[in-house]
Short mmCIF file of N, CA and C in Angstrom, two decimals:
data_model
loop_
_atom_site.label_atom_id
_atom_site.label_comp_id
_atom_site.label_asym_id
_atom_site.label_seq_id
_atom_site.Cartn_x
_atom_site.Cartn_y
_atom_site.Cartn_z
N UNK A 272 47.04 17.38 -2.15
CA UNK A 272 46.10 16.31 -1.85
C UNK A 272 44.83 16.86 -1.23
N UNK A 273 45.37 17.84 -0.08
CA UNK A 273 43.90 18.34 0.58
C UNK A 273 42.93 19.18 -0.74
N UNK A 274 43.24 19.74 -1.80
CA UNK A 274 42.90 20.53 -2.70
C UNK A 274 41.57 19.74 -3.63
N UNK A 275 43.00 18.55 -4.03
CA UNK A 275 41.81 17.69 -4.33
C UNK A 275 40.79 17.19 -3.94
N UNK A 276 41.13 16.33 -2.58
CA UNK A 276 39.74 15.75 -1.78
C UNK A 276 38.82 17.24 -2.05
N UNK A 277 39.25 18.21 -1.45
CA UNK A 277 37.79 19.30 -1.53
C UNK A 277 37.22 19.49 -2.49
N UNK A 278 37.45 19.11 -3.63
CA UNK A 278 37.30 19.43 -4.83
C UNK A 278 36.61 18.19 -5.41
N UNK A 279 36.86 16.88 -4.93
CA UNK A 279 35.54 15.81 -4.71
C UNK A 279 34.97 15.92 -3.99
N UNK A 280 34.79 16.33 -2.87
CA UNK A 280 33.39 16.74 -2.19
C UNK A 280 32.56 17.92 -2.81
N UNK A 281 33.51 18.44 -3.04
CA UNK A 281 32.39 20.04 -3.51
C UNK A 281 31.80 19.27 -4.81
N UNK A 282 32.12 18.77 -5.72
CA UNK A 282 31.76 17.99 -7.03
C UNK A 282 30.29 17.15 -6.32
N UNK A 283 30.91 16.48 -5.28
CA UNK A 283 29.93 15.20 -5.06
C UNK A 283 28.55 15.96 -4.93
N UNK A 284 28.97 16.95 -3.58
CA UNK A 284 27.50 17.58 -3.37
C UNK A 284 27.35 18.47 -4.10
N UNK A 285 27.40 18.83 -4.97
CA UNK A 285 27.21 19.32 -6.29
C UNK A 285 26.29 18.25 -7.26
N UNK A 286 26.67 17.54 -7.19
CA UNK A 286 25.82 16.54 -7.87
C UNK A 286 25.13 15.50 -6.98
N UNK A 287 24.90 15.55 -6.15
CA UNK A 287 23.64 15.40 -5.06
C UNK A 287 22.79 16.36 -5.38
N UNK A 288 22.80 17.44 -5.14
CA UNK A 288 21.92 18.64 -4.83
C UNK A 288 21.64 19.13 -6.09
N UNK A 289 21.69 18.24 -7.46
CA UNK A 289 21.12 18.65 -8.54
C UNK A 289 20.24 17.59 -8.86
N UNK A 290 20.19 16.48 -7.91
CA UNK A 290 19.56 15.59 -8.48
C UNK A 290 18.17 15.54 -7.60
N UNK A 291 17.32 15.55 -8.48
CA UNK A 291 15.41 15.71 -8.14
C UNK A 291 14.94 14.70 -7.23
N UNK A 292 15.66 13.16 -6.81
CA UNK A 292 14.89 12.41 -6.36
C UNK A 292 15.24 11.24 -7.07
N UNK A 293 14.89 10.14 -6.85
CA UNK A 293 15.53 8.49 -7.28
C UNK A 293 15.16 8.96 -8.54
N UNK A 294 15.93 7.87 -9.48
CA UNK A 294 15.41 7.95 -11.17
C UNK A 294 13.86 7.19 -11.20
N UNK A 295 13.58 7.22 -12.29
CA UNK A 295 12.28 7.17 -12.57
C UNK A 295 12.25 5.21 -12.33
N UNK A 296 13.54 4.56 -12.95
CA UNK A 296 13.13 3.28 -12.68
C UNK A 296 13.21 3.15 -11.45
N UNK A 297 14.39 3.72 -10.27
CA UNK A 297 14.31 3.27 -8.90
C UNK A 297 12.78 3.30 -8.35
N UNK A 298 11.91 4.95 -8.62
CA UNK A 298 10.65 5.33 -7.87
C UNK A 298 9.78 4.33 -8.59
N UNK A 299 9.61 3.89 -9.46
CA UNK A 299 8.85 2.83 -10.15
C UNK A 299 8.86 1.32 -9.58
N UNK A 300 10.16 0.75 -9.48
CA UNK A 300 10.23 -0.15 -8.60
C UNK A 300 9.96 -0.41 -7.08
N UNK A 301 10.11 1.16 -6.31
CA UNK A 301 9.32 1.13 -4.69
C UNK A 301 8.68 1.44 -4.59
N UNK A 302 7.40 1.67 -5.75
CA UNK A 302 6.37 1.87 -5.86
C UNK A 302 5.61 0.32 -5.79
N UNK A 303 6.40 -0.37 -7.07
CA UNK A 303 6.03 -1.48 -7.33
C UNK A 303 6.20 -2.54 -5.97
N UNK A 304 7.33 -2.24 -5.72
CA UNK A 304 7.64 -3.18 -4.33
C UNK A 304 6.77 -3.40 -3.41
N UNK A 305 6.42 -1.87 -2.88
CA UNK A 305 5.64 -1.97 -1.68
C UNK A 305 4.31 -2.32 -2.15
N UNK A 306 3.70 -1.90 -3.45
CA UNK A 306 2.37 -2.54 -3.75
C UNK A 306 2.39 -3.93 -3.50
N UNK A 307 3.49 -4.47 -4.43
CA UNK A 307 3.35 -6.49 -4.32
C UNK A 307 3.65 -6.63 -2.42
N UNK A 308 4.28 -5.92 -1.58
CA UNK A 308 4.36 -6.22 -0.01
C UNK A 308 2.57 -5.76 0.24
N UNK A 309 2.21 -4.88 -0.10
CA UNK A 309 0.80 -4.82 0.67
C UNK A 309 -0.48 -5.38 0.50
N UNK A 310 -0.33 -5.72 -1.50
CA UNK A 310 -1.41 -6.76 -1.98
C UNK A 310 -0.96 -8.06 -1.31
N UNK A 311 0.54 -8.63 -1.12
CA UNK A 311 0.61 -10.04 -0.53
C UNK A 311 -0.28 -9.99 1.31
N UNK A 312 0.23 -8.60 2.06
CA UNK A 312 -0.59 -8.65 2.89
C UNK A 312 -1.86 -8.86 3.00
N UNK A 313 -2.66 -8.09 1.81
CA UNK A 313 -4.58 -7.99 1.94
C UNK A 313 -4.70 -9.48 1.33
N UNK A 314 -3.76 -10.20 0.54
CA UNK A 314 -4.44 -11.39 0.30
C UNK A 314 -4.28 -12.21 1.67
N UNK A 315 -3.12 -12.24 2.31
CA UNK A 315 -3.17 -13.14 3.69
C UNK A 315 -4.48 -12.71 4.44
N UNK A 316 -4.62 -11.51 4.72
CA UNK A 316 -5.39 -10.92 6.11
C UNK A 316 -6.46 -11.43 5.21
N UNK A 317 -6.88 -11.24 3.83
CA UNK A 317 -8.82 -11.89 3.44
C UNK A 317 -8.48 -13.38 3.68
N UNK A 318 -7.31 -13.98 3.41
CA UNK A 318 -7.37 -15.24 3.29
C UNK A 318 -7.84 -15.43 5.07
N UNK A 319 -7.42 -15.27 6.11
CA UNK A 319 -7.82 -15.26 7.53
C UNK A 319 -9.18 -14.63 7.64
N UNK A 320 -9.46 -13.88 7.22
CA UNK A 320 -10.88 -13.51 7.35
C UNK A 320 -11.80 -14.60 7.18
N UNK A 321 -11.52 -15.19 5.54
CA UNK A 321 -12.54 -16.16 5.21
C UNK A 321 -12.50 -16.98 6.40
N UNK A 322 -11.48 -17.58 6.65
CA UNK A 322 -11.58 -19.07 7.65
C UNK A 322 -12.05 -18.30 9.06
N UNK A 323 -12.19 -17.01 9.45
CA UNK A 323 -12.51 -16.81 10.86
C UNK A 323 -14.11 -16.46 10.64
N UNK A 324 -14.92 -15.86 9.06
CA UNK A 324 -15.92 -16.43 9.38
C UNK A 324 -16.78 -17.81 8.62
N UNK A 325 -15.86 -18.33 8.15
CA UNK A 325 -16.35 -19.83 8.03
C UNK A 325 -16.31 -20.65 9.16
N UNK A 326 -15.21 -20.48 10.09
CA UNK A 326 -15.19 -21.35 11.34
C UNK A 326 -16.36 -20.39 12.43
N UNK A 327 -17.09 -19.15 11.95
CA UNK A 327 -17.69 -18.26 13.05
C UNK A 327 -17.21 -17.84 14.38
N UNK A 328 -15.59 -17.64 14.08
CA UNK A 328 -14.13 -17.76 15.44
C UNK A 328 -14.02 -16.42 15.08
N UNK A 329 -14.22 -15.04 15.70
CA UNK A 329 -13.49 -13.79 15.24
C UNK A 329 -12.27 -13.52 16.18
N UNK A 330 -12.67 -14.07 17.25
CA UNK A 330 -11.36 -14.03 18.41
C UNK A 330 -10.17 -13.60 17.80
N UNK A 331 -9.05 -14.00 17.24
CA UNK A 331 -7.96 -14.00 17.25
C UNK A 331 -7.59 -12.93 15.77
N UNK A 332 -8.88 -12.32 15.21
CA UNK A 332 -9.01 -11.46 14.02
C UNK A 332 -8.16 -9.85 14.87
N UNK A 333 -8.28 -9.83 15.86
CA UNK A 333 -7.99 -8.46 16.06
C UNK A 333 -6.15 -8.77 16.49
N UNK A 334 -5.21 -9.32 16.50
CA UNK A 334 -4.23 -9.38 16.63
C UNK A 334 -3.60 -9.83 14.65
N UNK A 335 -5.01 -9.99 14.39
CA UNK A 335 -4.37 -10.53 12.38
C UNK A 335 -4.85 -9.02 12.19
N UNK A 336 -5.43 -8.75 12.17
CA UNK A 336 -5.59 -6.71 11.84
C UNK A 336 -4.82 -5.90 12.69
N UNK A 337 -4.27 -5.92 13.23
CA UNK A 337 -3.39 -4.93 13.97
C UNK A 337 -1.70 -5.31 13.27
N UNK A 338 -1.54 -6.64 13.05
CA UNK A 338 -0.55 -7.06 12.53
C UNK A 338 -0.29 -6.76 10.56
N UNK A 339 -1.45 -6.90 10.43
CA UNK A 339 -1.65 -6.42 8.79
C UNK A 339 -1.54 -4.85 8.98
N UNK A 340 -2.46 -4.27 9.70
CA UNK A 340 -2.39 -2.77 9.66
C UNK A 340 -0.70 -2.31 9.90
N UNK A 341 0.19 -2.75 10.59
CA UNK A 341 1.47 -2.14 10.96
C UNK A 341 2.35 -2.38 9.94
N UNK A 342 1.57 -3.49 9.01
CA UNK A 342 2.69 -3.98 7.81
C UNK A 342 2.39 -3.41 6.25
N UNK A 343 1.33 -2.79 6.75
CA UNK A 343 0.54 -1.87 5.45
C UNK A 343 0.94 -0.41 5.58
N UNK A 344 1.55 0.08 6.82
CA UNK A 344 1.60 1.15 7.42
C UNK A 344 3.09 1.16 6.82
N UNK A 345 3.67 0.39 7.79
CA UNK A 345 5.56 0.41 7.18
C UNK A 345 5.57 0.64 5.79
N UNK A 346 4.83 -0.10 4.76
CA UNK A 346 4.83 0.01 3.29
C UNK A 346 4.50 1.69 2.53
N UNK A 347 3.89 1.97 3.62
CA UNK A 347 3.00 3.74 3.40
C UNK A 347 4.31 4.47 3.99
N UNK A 348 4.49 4.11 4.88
CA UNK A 348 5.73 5.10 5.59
C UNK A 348 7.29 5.56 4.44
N UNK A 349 7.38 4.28 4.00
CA UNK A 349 8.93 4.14 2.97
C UNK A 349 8.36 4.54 1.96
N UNK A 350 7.11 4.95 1.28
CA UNK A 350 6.49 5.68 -0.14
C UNK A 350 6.73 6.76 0.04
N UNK A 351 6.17 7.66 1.75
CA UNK A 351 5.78 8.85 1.80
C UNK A 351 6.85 9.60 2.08
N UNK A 352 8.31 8.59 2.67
CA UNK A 352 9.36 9.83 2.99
C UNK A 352 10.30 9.36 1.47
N UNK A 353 10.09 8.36 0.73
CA UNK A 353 10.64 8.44 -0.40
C UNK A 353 10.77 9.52 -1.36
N UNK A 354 11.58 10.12 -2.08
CA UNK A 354 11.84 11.61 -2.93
C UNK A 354 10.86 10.71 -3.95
N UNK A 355 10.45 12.03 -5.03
CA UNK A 355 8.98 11.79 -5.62
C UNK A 355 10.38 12.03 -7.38
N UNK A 356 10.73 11.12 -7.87
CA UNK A 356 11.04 11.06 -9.31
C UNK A 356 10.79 12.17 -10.14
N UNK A 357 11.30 12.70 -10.96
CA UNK A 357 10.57 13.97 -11.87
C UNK A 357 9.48 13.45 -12.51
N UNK A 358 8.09 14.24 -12.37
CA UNK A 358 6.96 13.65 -13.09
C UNK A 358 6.40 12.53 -12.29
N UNK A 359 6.27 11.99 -10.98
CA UNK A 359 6.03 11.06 -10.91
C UNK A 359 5.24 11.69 -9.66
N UNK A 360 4.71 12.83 -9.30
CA UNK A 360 3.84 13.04 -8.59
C UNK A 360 2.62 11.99 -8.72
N UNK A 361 1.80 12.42 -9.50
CA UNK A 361 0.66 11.77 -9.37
C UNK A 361 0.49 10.15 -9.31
N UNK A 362 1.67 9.84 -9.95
CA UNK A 362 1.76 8.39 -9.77
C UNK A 362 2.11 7.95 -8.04
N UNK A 363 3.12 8.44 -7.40
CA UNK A 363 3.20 8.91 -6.07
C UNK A 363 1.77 8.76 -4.96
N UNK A 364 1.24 9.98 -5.69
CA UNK A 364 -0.26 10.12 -5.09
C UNK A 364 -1.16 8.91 -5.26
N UNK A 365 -1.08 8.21 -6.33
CA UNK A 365 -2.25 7.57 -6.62
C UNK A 365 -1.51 6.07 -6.02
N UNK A 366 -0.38 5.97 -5.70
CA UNK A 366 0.34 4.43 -4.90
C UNK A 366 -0.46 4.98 -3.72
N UNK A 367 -0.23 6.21 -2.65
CA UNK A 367 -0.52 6.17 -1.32
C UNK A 367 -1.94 5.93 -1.49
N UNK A 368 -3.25 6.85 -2.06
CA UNK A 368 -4.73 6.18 -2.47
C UNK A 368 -4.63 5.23 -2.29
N UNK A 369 -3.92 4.45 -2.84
CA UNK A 369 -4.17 3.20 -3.26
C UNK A 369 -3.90 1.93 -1.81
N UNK A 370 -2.82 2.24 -1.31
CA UNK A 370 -2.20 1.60 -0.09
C UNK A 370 -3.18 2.59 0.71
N UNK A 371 -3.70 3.37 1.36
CA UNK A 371 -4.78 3.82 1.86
C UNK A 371 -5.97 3.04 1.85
N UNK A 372 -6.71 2.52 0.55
CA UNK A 372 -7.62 2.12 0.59
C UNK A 372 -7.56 0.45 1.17
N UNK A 373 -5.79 -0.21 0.97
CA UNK A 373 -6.19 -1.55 1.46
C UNK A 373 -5.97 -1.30 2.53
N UNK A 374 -5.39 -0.14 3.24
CA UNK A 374 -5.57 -0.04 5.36
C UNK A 374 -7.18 0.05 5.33
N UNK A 375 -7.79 0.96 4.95
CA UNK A 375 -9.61 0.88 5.17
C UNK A 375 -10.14 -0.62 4.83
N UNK A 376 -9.72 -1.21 4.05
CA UNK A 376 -9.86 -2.68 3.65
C UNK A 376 -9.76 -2.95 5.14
N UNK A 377 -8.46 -3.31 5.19
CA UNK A 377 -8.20 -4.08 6.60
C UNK A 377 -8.96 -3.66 7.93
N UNK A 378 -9.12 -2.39 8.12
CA UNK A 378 -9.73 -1.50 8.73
C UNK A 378 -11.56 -2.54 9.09
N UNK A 379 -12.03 -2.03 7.77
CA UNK A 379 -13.53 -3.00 8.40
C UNK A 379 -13.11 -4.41 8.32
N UNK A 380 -12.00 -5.03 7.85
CA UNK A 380 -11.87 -6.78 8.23
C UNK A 380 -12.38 -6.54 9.78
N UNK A 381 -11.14 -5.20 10.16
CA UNK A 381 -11.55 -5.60 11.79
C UNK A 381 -12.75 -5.64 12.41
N UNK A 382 -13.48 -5.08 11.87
CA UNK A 382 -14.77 -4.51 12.81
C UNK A 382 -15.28 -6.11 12.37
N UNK A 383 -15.01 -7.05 12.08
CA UNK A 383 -15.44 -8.75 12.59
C UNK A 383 -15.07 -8.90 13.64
N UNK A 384 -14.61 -8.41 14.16
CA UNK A 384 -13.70 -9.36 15.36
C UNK A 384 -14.75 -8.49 16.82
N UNK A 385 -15.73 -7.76 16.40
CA UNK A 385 -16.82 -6.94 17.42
C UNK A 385 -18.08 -8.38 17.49
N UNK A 386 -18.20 -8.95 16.45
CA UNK A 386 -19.13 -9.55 16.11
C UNK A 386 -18.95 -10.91 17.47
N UNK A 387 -20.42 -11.53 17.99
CA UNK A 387 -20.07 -12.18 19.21
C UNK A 387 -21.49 -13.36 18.78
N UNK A 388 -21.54 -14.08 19.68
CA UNK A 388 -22.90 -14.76 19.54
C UNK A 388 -24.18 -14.41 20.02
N UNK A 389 -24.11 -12.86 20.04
CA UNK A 389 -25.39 -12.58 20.50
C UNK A 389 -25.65 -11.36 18.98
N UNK A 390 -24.73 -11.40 18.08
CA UNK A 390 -24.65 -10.61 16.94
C UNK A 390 -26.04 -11.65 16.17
N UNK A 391 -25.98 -9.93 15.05
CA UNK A 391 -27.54 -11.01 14.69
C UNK A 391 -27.24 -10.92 13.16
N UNK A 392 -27.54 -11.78 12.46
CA UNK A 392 -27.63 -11.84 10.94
C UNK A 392 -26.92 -10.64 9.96
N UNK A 393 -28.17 -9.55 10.71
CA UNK A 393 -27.73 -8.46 10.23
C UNK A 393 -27.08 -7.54 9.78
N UNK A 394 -26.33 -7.53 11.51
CA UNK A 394 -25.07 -7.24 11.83
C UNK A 394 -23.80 -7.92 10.98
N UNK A 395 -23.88 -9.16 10.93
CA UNK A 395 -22.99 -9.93 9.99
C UNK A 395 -22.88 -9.45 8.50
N UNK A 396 -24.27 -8.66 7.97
CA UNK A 396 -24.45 -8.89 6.14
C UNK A 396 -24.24 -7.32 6.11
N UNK A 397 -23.97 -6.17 7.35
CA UNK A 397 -23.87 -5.11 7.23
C UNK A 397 -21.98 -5.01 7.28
N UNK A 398 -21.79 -6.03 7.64
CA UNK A 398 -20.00 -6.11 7.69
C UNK A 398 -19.62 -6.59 6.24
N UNK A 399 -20.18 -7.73 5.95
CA UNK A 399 -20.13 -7.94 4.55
C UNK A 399 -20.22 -7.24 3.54
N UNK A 400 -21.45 -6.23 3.52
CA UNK A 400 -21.63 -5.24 2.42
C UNK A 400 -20.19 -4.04 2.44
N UNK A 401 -19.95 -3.78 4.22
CA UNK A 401 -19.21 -2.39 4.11
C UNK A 401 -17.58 -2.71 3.17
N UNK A 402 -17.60 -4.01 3.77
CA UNK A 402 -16.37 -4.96 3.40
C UNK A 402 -16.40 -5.29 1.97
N UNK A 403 -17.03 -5.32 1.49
CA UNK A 403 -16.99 -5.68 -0.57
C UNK A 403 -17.24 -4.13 -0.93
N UNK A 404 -18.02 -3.68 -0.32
CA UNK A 404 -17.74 -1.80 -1.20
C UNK A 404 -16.70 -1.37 -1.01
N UNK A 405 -15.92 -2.20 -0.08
CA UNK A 405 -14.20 -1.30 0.38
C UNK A 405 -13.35 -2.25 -0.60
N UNK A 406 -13.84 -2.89 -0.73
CA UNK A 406 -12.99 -4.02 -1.86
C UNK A 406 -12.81 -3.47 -3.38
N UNK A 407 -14.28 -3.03 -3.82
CA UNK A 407 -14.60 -2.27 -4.54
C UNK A 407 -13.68 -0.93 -5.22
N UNK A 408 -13.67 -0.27 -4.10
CA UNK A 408 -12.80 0.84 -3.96
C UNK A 408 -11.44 0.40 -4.20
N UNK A 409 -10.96 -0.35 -3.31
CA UNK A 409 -9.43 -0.93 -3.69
C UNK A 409 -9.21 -1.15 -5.24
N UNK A 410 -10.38 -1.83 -5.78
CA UNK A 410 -9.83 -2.72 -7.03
C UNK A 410 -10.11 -1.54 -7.85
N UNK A 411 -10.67 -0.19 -7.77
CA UNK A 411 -10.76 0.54 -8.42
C UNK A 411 -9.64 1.38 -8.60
N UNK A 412 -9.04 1.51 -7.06
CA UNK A 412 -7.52 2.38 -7.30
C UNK A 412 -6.17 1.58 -7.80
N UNK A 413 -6.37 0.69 -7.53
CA UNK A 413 -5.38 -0.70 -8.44
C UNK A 413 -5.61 -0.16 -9.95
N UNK A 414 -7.18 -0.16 -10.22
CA UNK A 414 -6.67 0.26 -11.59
C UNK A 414 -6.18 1.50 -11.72
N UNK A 415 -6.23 2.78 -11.51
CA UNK A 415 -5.96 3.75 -11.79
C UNK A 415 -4.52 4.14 -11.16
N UNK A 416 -4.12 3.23 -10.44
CA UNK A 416 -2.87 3.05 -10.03
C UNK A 416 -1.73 2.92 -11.57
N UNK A 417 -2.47 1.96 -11.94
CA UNK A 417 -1.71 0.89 -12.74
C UNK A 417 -1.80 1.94 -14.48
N UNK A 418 -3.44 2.64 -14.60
CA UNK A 418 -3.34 3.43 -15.65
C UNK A 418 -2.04 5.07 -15.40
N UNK A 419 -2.25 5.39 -14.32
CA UNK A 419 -1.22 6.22 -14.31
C UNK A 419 0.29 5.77 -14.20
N UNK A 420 0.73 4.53 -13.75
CA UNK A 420 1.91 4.04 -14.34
C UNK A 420 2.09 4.16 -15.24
N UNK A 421 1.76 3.27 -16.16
CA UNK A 421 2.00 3.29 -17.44
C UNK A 421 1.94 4.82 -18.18
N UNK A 422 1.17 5.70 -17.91
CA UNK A 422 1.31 7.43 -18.57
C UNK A 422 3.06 7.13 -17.36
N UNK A 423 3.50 7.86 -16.39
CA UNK A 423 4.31 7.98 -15.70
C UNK A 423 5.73 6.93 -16.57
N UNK A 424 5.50 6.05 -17.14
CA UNK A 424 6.70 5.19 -17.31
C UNK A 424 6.33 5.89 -19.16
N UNK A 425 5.72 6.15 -19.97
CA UNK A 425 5.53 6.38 -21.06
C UNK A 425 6.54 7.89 -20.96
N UNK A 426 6.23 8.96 -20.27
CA UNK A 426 6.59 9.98 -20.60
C UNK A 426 8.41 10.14 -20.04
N UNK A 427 8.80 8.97 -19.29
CA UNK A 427 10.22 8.72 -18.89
C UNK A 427 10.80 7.79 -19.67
N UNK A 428 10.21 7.73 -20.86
CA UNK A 428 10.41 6.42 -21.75
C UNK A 428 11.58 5.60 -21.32
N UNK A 429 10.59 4.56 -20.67
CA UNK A 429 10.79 3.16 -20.03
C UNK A 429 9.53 2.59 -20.36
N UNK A 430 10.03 0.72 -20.34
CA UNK A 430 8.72 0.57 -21.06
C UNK A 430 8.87 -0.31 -19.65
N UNK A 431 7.49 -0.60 -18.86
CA UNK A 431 6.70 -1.24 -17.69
C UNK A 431 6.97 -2.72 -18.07
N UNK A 432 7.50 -4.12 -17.57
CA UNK A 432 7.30 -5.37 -17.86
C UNK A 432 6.48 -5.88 -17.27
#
């Protein structure tokens, strides 16, 4: 009996320690996961943005950015100690870019919450601009996110739904 059990363990980690990292659909799906957890975040935190400066209230913006930032962070944390799939480096790379760029997103949301009533116009349309070129950027690594999926799921032939 003892012969055997050793002889399933030595097997097991034997076949642990040949294997590269989740399969290509697992790393595809916590890729996918944490994207739909961090785009649902950047849509809440813009959705609060709008109403804090439509109501001209930034007060309570720096406890909605610190709270988005820790939930964008957790999502970055479970990518980066996740094993990287065979071939799925760059796809890898281009999820963290990508979840990177909506923390800088969130990042200047915050710098509203500096803004006071002695802020001047200016100041307001210089938050605005930094804030849509960071938007910019996001929607740019979304795509190239999404074009290197599809190469990444093509060459593991799986087809993306």
């Amino acid at each position: 009996m003892k012969k055997v059990l050793f002889s399933l363990v030595v097997a097991v980690a034997a076949f642990t320690s040949c294997s590269n990292g989740p399969s290509a659909i697992e790393f595809n799906d916590a890729i996918v996961n944490a994207n739909a957890k961090i785009a649902q975040q950047q849509i809440e935190y813009d959705s609060k943005l709008t109403n804090a400066i439509e109501s001209d209230s930034y007060s309570a913006l720096k406890v909605e950015n610190d709270s988005a930032l820790a939930r964008v962070d957790r999502e970055i944390a479970i990518i980066k100690e996740m094993g990287t799939a065979k071939g799925g480096e760059a796809f890898k790379e281009s999820a963290l870019t990508t979840f990177d760029a909506v923390r800088k997103l969130i990042e200047v949301g915050g710098k509203f919450s500096t803004l006071t009533e002695n802020s001047t116009e200016e100041d307001f349309n210089k938050l605005i601009e930094e804030y849509n070129a960071q938007m910019n950027d996001y929607s740019t690594k979304v795509d190239a996110m999404g074009g290197i999926q599809a190469a990444f799921a093509k060459d593991q032939n799986y087809d993306l739904r």
